[in-house]
Amino acid sequence: MICLGIETTAHTFGASVVDDGASKGDKKIDRSKVRILSNVKDSYTTEAGGMIPKDAAEHHVAVCGRVIQEALDKAGVRMRKVDIVSFSQGPGLGHCLRIGAMAARLLAAKHNLPLVGVNHCIAHLEIGRLVCDAHDPVLLYVSGANTQVIAFDGGRYRIFGETLDIGVGNFLDCFARCLGLGFPGGPKIYELALKGKNYIKLPYVVKGMDVSFGGLLTNLKQKIESGSSHEDLAFSVQETVFAMLLEVSERALAHCNKGELLLGGGVACNKRLVEMAKRMCEARGASCFVPEPEFLLDNAAMIAWNGLLVFRAGETIRIEDSIIRPYWRTDEVNSKLSKACLAAKARPYA
Ligand code: AMP
Ligand code: MG
């Protein structure tokens, strides 16, 4: 079956066509037959300053038609060959989610196709499993708005640790903005950190299994004002924050008795985080999986792939029920997909 997926939780408008290589009646998908036929995106950026949700939404409206058409063209698929339309229903910015939902509803209605709403966080986990051959991982999901340690355990997707305030990507973007750098700030902080030589002591905030970045940001603003080296601060920020995230991830691995760590989200493009994650996994005999940046950053392939899984689990939504869910939590997804995962022991594809 072929699914057209649309992603618009934040800065990225993405469209992708995925063919799961199985026919309608098949119970199980053979992962080796799944083909990501296209994965097109256009992301909102700025030279200086952060992301304004209203402007990001306007960006999405402007690129929407072109990106969807390009995804279909690249895949060599016409709308009449598409079986399912899926969209990221949440969590994310309301302004942005609304644009993707509108486009998906319109296409589903016009072509009389089933519509599937996808949870963006779970989509990060499932695309990682697909492209990396991870079997049953703990996902360290580090993106702009989200920071969560997620695993499928005890019959559903659960959050084992998360940020108590802002996502780590937003934190890096805010820090970059304080240094006069544009959006997205994460890659700019990484470049700056390479020039840092001295570790400046910063608050290390792990509370149980959760992390927090708000206090750290205030502390950094004070240090910038008092003239600390920007390079040293960038270096110290990465060392501190990534250690916090990996401490929680390691404990989740131990608690769930799982032997695979999967990275997801745009911040996982950071080579220093990857290096630290691999070292932690090596020390405890676990495997570390890092998808290509194309599948780490927000992308529509993960929405199309999850759309297929959710559809096969029997969960479509009516257009009138397809409201966006900006605050949809990973552990609220008590869907038929979870039950299908359980029924198929690990997951409904092999
Ligand atoms: P996402 O929301 O998953 O698409 O990720 C976007 C976030 O990833 C933004 O906050 C970026 O600043 C951050 N990001 C992208 N590349 C890097 C990098 N190399 N290092 C750290 N953060 C990054
Ligand atoms: Mg994301």
Tab-separated table of C-alpha atoms and ligand atoms in Angstrom:
chain	number	residue	atom	x	y	z
A	1	MET	CA	0.000	0.000	0.000
A	2	ILE	CA	1.111	3.543	-0.642
A	3	CYS	CA	0.810	6.374	1.857
A	4	LEU	CA	1.301	10.087	1.305
A	5	GLY	CA	2.463	11.620	4.600
A	6	ILE	CA	2.520	15.291	5.549
A	7	GLU	CA	4.632	16.782	8.342
A	8	THR	CA	4.106	20.272	9.791
A	9	THR	CA	4.636	20.209	13.565
A	10	ALA	CA	7.024	23.181	13.558
A	11	HIS	CA	9.575	24.685	11.154
A	12	THR	CA	9.375	22.026	8.431
A	13	PHE	CA	6.763	21.440	5.766
A	14	GLY	CA	7.409	17.916	4.486
A	15	ALA	CA	5.686	15.487	2.149
A	16	SER	CA	6.688	11.899	1.483
A	17	VAL	CA	5.459	8.836	-0.356
A	18	VAL	CA	6.137	5.437	1.221
A	19	ASP	CA	5.225	2.027	-0.199
A	20	ASP	CA	5.142	-0.749	2.403
A	21	GLY	CA	5.437	-3.455	-0.258
A	22	ALA	CA	2.450	-5.384	1.095
A	23	SER	CA	-1.084	-5.667	-0.200
A	24	LYS	CA	-4.218	-4.570	1.610
A	25	GLY	CA	-5.033	-7.894	3.222
A	26	ASP	CA	-1.514	-8.683	4.477
A	27	LYS	CA	-1.260	-8.908	8.250
A	28	LYS	CA	2.473	-8.342	8.510
A	29	ILE	CA	4.826	-6.013	6.653
A	30	ASP	CA	8.213	-7.293	5.535
A	31	ARG	CA	10.552	-4.442	6.410
A	32	SER	CA	12.984	-5.304	3.611
A	33	LYS	CA	10.228	-4.547	1.082
A	34	VAL	CA	9.387	-1.080	2.415
A	35	ARG	CA	10.395	1.708	-0.003
A	36	ILE	CA	10.649	5.386	0.870
A	37	LEU	CA	9.885	6.677	-2.626
A	38	SER	CA	10.333	10.353	-1.806
A	39	ASN	CA	10.976	12.563	1.195
A	40	VAL	CA	10.760	16.241	0.314
A	41	LYS	CA	10.822	19.203	2.653
A	42	ASP	CA	11.165	22.935	2.887
A	43	SER	CA	12.082	24.408	6.272
A	44	TYR	CA	11.564	27.869	7.697
A	45	THR	CA	14.798	29.566	8.793
A	46	THR	CA	15.882	33.045	9.907
A	47	GLU	CA	19.159	35.004	9.702
A	48	ALA	CA	18.725	36.359	13.221
A	49	GLY	CA	16.135	35.746	15.923
A	50	GLY	CA	14.020	32.665	16.611
A	51	MET	CA	11.018	31.042	14.986
A	52	ILE	CA	7.733	32.950	15.036
A	53	PRO	CA	4.897	30.380	14.771
A	54	LYS	CA	2.721	32.657	12.630
A	55	ASP	CA	5.574	33.217	10.151
A	56	ALA	CA	6.418	29.498	10.056
A	57	ALA	CA	2.757	28.779	9.251
A	58	GLU	CA	2.817	31.359	6.455
A	59	HIS	CA	5.935	29.682	5.099
A	60	HIS	CA	4.068	26.347	5.088
A	61	VAL	CA	1.130	27.829	3.190
A	62	ALA	CA	3.528	29.246	0.591
A	63	VAL	CA	5.427	25.970	-0.049
A	64	CYS	CA	2.629	23.440	0.577
A	65	GLY	CA	1.461	22.826	-3.011
A	66	ARG	CA	4.969	22.670	-4.474
A	67	VAL	CA	6.364	20.289	-1.815
A	68	ILE	CA	3.456	17.839	-2.131
A	69	GLN	CA	3.692	17.874	-5.924
A	70	GLU	CA	7.446	17.341	-5.759
A	71	ALA	CA	7.007	14.374	-3.389
A	72	LEU	CA	4.547	12.752	-5.816
A	73	ASP	CA	6.738	13.501	-8.861
A	74	LYS	CA	9.910	12.170	-7.240
A	75	ALA	CA	8.074	9.004	-6.233
A	76	GLY	CA	6.647	8.675	-9.735
A	77	VAL	CA	3.223	8.248	-8.156
A	78	ARG	CA	-0.045	9.950	-9.097
A	79	MET	CA	-2.671	10.723	-6.464
A	80	ARG	CA	-4.905	7.967	-7.823
A	81	LYS	CA	-2.216	5.399	-6.873
A	82	VAL	CA	-2.126	6.653	-3.257
A	83	ASP	CA	-4.056	4.460	-0.765
A	84	ILE	CA	-3.799	6.485	2.456
A	85	VAL	CA	-3.150	10.094	3.483
A	86	SER	CA	-1.470	10.651	6.865
A	87	PHE	CA	-0.485	13.825	8.691
A	88	SER	CA	1.247	14.750	11.921
A	89	GLN	CA	-1.659	15.456	14.233
A	90	GLY	CA	0.526	16.532	17.174
A	91	PRO	CA	2.290	17.457	19.324
A	92	GLY	CA	3.489	20.714	17.833
A	93	LEU	CA	2.701	24.345	17.176
A	94	GLY	CA	-1.003	24.910	16.542
A	95	HIS	CA	-0.361	27.442	13.774
A	96	CYS	CA	1.806	24.973	11.870
A	97	LEU	CA	-0.144	21.761	12.563
A	98	ARG	CA	-3.261	23.363	11.151
A	99	ILE	CA	-1.690	23.814	7.699
A	100	GLY	CA	-0.644	20.165	7.348
A	101	ALA	CA	-3.996	18.952	8.680
A	102	MET	CA	-5.850	21.146	6.167
A	103	ALA	CA	-3.777	19.858	3.259
A	104	ALA	CA	-4.258	16.222	4.348
A	105	ARG	CA	-8.016	16.619	4.848
A	106	LEU	CA	-8.354	18.264	1.468
A	107	LEU	CA	-6.476	15.494	-0.348
A	108	ALA	CA	-8.323	12.743	1.525
A	109	ALA	CA	-11.691	14.321	0.765
A	110	LYS	CA	-10.918	15.086	-2.879
A	111	HIS	CA	-9.595	11.592	-3.645
A	112	ASN	CA	-11.850	9.724	-1.248
A	113	LEU	CA	-8.969	8.224	0.737
A	114	PRO	CA	-8.679	7.109	4.365
A	115	LEU	CA	-7.109	9.692	6.663
A	116	VAL	CA	-4.687	8.801	9.469
A	117	GLY	CA	-3.455	11.099	12.270
A	118	VAL	CA	0.085	10.334	13.426
A	119	ASN	CA	1.792	11.107	16.721
A	120	HIS	CA	5.004	12.883	15.748
A	121	CYS	CA	7.121	11.531	18.661
A	122	ILE	CA	6.189	7.907	17.992
A	123	ALA	CA	6.884	8.497	14.304
A	124	HIS	CA	10.486	9.418	15.233
A	125	LEU	CA	10.832	6.092	17.057
A	126	GLU	CA	9.299	3.992	14.275
A	127	ILE	CA	11.286	5.556	11.418
A	128	GLY	CA	14.479	4.956	13.418
A	129	ARG	CA	13.521	1.302	13.804
A	130	LEU	CA	12.840	1.055	10.098
A	131	VAL	CA	15.976	2.678	8.706
A	132	CYS	CA	18.427	1.423	11.350
A	133	ASP	CA	17.287	-2.155	11.904
A	134	ALA	CA	16.869	-1.470	15.598
A	135	HIS	CA	14.516	-4.049	17.085
A	136	ASP	CA	13.172	-2.740	20.373
A	137	PRO	CA	15.089	0.412	21.315
A	138	VAL	CA	14.928	3.142	23.881
A	139	LEU	CA	14.635	6.377	21.889
A	140	LEU	CA	16.411	9.507	23.030
A	141	TYR	CA	14.267	12.020	21.173
A	142	VAL	CA	15.929	15.413	21.168
A	143	SER	CA	14.260	17.961	18.928
A	144	GLY	CA	13.350	21.632	18.988
A	145	ALA	CA	10.220	21.450	21.100
A	146	ASN	CA	10.517	17.941	22.524
A	147	THR	CA	12.949	16.132	24.734
A	148	GLN	CA	11.813	12.673	25.745
A	149	VAL	CA	13.204	9.240	26.476
A	150	ILE	CA	10.639	6.854	24.975
A	151	ALA	CA	10.249	3.095	24.695
A	152	PHE	CA	7.522	0.601	23.886
A	153	ASP	CA	7.134	-1.249	27.159
A	154	GLY	CA	4.360	-3.092	28.957
A	155	GLY	CA	1.986	-2.838	25.994
A	156	ARG	CA	2.289	0.821	25.074
A	157	TYR	CA	4.630	3.655	24.201
A	158	ARG	CA	5.878	5.214	27.428
A	159	ILE	CA	7.912	8.242	28.403
A	160	PHE	CA	10.685	7.331	30.828
A	161	GLY	CA	12.124	10.812	31.181
A	162	GLU	CA	11.483	14.222	29.671
A	163	THR	CA	12.173	17.905	29.954
A	164	LEU	CA	10.287	19.739	32.642
A	165	ASP	CA	10.333	22.968	30.646
A	166	ILE	CA	11.692	23.627	27.138
A	167	GLY	CA	13.038	21.131	24.608
A	168	VAL	CA	16.817	20.869	24.281
A	169	GLY	CA	16.718	22.178	20.683
A	170	ASN	CA	14.744	25.252	21.761
A	171	PHE	CA	17.211	25.692	24.584
A	172	LEU	CA	20.162	25.622	22.140
A	173	ASP	CA	18.285	27.971	19.786
A	174	CYS	CA	17.625	30.436	22.668
A	175	PHE	CA	21.246	30.256	23.758
A	176	ALA	CA	22.352	30.897	20.162
A	177	ARG	CA	19.984	33.868	19.979
A	178	CYS	CA	21.587	35.303	23.160
A	179	LEU	CA	24.937	35.060	21.342
A	180	GLY	CA	23.491	36.915	18.346
A	181	LEU	CA	23.279	33.837	16.124
A	182	GLY	CA	20.272	32.974	13.908
A	183	PHE	CA	17.846	30.035	13.779
A	184	PRO	CA	18.440	27.101	13.931
A	185	GLY	CA	21.073	27.642	16.585
A	186	GLY	CA	22.132	24.042	17.297
A	187	PRO	CA	24.572	23.689	14.361
A	188	LYS	CA	26.045	27.138	15.117
A	189	ILE	CA	26.633	26.206	18.770
A	190	TYR	CA	28.345	23.012	17.579
A	191	GLU	CA	30.767	24.989	15.359
A	192	LEU	CA	31.470	27.449	18.161
A	193	ALA	CA	32.045	24.650	20.674
A	194	LEU	CA	34.819	23.195	18.504
A	195	LYS	CA	36.835	26.341	19.295
A	196	GLY	CA	36.166	26.163	23.064
A	197	LYS	CA	39.062	25.043	25.262
A	198	ASN	CA	37.985	25.452	28.890
A	199	TYR	CA	35.063	23.908	30.730
A	200	ILE	CA	33.026	26.527	32.588
A	201	LYS	CA	30.984	25.014	35.413
A	202	LEU	CA	27.251	25.126	34.672
A	203	PRO	CA	24.147	23.883	36.532
A	204	TYR	CA	23.600	20.162	35.877
A	205	VAL	CA	19.857	19.644	36.263
A	206	VAL	CA	18.598	16.050	36.398
A	207	LYS	CA	15.572	15.507	38.633
A	208	GLY	CA	14.809	11.813	38.902
A	209	MET	CA	14.396	10.816	35.270
A	210	ASP	CA	13.643	14.327	34.049
A	211	VAL	CA	15.812	17.200	32.897
A	212	SER	CA	15.343	20.963	32.899
A	213	PHE	CA	16.981	23.738	30.890
A	214	GLY	CA	15.297	26.968	32.064
A	215	GLY	CA	17.660	27.639	34.983
A	216	LEU	CA	20.646	26.788	32.847
A	217	LEU	CA	19.565	29.364	30.259
A	218	THR	CA	19.297	32.096	32.928
A	219	ASN	CA	22.720	31.130	34.225
A	220	LEU	CA	24.162	31.333	30.715
A	221	LYS	CA	22.659	34.789	30.130
A	222	GLN	CA	24.434	36.002	33.293
A	223	LYS	CA	27.709	34.471	32.123
A	224	ILE	CA	27.394	36.082	28.667
A	225	GLU	CA	26.772	39.463	30.313
A	226	SER	CA	29.789	39.084	32.571
A	227	GLY	CA	32.003	38.491	29.534
A	228	SER	CA	32.667	34.721	29.524
A	229	SER	CA	34.149	33.385	26.285
A	230	HIS	CA	31.366	32.412	23.875
A	231	GLU	CA	33.416	29.486	22.578
A	232	ASP	CA	34.035	28.116	26.082
A	233	LEU	CA	30.370	28.544	26.981
A	234	ALA	CA	29.249	26.693	23.829
A	235	PHE	CA	31.692	23.866	24.607
A	236	SER	CA	30.550	23.664	28.241
A	237	VAL	CA	26.874	23.762	27.313
A	238	GLN	CA	27.235	20.735	25.028
A	239	GLU	CA	29.224	18.732	27.585
A	240	THR	CA	26.738	19.483	30.378
A	241	VAL	CA	23.473	19.098	28.537
A	242	PHE	CA	24.402	15.950	26.612
A	243	ALA	CA	25.673	14.316	29.818
A	244	MET	CA	22.304	15.076	31.452
A	245	LEU	CA	20.406	13.510	28.542
A	246	LEU	CA	22.585	10.415	28.430
A	247	GLU	CA	22.404	9.870	32.172
A	248	VAL	CA	18.627	9.590	31.898
A	249	SER	CA	18.837	7.452	28.740
A	250	GLU	CA	21.228	5.042	30.397
A	251	ARG	CA	18.944	4.612	33.366
A	252	ALA	CA	15.989	3.984	31.012
A	253	LEU	CA	18.007	1.260	29.242
A	254	ALA	CA	18.744	-0.368	32.589
A	255	HIS	CA	15.177	-0.030	33.855
A	256	CYS	CA	13.588	-1.482	30.680
A	257	ASN	CA	16.309	-4.069	30.327
A	258	LYS	CA	16.792	-3.075	26.684
A	259	GLY	CA	20.063	-3.243	24.793
A	260	GLU	CA	19.487	-0.645	22.059
A	261	LEU	CA	19.639	3.126	22.171
A	262	LEU	CA	18.195	4.976	19.188
A	263	LEU	CA	18.733	8.685	18.639
A	264	GLY	CA	16.047	10.860	17.072
A	265	GLY	CA	15.303	14.546	16.561
A	266	GLY	CA	17.365	17.340	15.046
A	267	VAL	CA	19.741	17.737	17.993
A	268	ALA	CA	20.947	14.184	17.324
A	269	CYS	CA	22.677	15.630	14.218
A	270	ASN	CA	25.231	16.893	16.739
A	271	LYS	CA	28.411	14.854	16.383
A	272	ARG	CA	29.450	15.403	19.996
A	273	LEU	CA	26.139	14.007	21.274
A	274	VAL	CA	26.548	10.983	18.994
A	275	GLU	CA	30.110	10.443	20.217
A	276	MET	CA	29.011	10.581	23.866
A	277	ALA	CA	26.004	8.294	23.214
A	278	LYS	CA	28.197	5.702	21.501
A	279	ARG	CA	30.668	5.774	24.368
A	280	MET	CA	27.920	5.254	26.943
A	281	CYS	CA	26.437	2.347	24.953
A	282	GLU	CA	29.843	0.745	24.489
A	283	ALA	CA	30.478	0.888	28.231
A	284	ARG	CA	27.264	-1.026	28.962
A	285	GLY	CA	27.367	-3.400	25.997
A	286	ALA	CA	24.392	-1.813	24.246
A	287	SER	CA	24.021	-0.933	20.551
A	288	CYS	CA	23.673	2.676	19.492
A	289	PHE	CA	21.662	3.544	16.359
A	290	VAL	CA	21.786	6.923	14.657
A	291	PRO	CA	19.634	7.435	11.538
A	292	GLU	CA	20.840	9.653	8.683
A	293	PRO	CA	20.144	13.389	9.314
A	294	GLU	CA	17.302	13.177	6.764
A	295	PHE	CA	15.421	10.967	9.238
A	296	LEU	CA	16.623	12.678	12.428
A	297	LEU	CA	15.255	16.106	11.596
A	298	ASP	CA	11.524	16.529	11.157
A	299	ASN	CA	10.569	14.687	7.988
A	300	ALA	CA	7.455	13.374	6.311
A	301	ALA	CA	8.788	9.871	5.599
A	302	MET	CA	8.258	9.041	9.259
A	303	ILE	CA	4.677	10.326	9.044
A	304	ALA	CA	3.946	8.282	5.915
A	305	TRP	CA	5.529	5.134	7.411
A	306	ASN	CA	3.633	5.535	10.672
A	307	GLY	CA	0.485	6.241	8.677
A	308	LEU	CA	0.827	2.797	7.102
A	309	LEU	CA	1.363	1.128	10.481
A	310	VAL	CA	-1.574	2.902	12.095
A	311	PHE	CA	-3.816	2.178	9.097
A	312	ARG	CA	-2.942	-1.512	9.171
A	313	ALA	CA	-3.699	-1.555	12.890
A	314	GLY	CA	-7.200	-0.370	11.889
A	315	GLU	CA	-7.146	3.207	13.063
A	316	THR	CA	-8.331	5.823	10.588
A	317	ILE	CA	-10.092	9.059	11.521
A	318	ARG	CA	-13.045	10.827	10.018
A	319	ILE	CA	-12.339	14.304	8.672
A	320	GLU	CA	-14.700	15.833	11.226
A	321	ASP	CA	-12.706	14.149	14.035
A	322	SER	CA	-9.303	15.109	12.687
A	323	ILE	CA	-8.670	18.089	14.963
A	324	ILE	CA	-5.026	18.893	15.606
A	325	ARG	CA	-3.577	17.889	18.986
A	326	PRO	CA	-0.831	20.385	19.902
A	327	TYR	CA	-0.310	18.822	23.352
A	328	TRP	CA	-0.716	15.143	22.386
A	329	ARG	CA	1.556	13.163	24.688
A	330	THR	CA	3.398	10.034	23.622
A	331	ASP	CA	1.924	8.059	26.524
A	332	GLU	CA	-1.627	9.092	25.597
A	333	VAL	CA	-1.374	7.086	22.389
A	334	ASN	CA	-3.212	4.062	23.643
A	335	SER	CA	-4.115	3.194	20.118
A	336	LYS	CA	-4.812	0.116	18.118
A	337	LEU	CA	-1.197	0.465	16.961
A	338	SER	CA	-0.010	-0.297	20.504
A	339	LYS	CA	-2.314	-3.316	20.605
A	340	ALA	CA	-1.094	-4.454	17.196
A	341	CYS	CA	2.493	-4.105	18.436
A	342	LEU	CA	1.657	-6.252	21.398
A	343	ALA	CA	-0.210	-8.835	19.338
A	344	ALA	CA	2.768	-9.142	17.011
A	345	LYS	CA	4.980	-9.571	20.114
A	346	ALA	CA	7.538	-6.923	19.180
A	347	ARG	CA	5.959	-4.886	16.362
A	348	PRO	CA	3.636	-5.544	13.446
A	349	TYR	CA	6.482	-5.796	10.949
A	350	ALA	CA	9.517	-7.986	10.737
B	1	AMP	P1	13.661	18.970	14.871
B	1	AMP	O1	12.646	19.780	15.640
B	1	AMP	O2	13.732	17.547	15.292
B	1	AMP	O3	13.587	19.104	13.390
B	1	AMP	O4	15.080	19.582	15.268
B	1	AMP	C1	15.347	20.955	15.175
B	1	AMP	C2	16.335	21.324	16.247
B	1	AMP	O5	17.567	20.627	16.040
B	1	AMP	C3	16.667	22.800	16.266
B	1	AMP	O6	16.443	23.261	17.579
B	1	AMP	C4	18.142	22.846	15.884
B	1	AMP	O7	18.848	23.879	16.533
B	1	AMP	C5	18.642	21.495	16.323
B	1	AMP	N1	19.829	21.047	15.586
B	1	AMP	C6	19.955	20.817	14.258
B	1	AMP	N2	21.222	20.440	13.959
B	1	AMP	C7	21.905	20.426	15.143
B	1	AMP	C8	23.260	20.142	15.503
B	1	AMP	N3	24.167	19.787	14.613
B	1	AMP	N4	23.574	20.237	16.817
B	1	AMP	C9	22.655	20.576	17.730
B	1	AMP	N5	21.382	20.876	17.445
B	1	AMP	C10	21.009	20.805	16.171
B	2	MG	MG	10.541	16.250	15.698
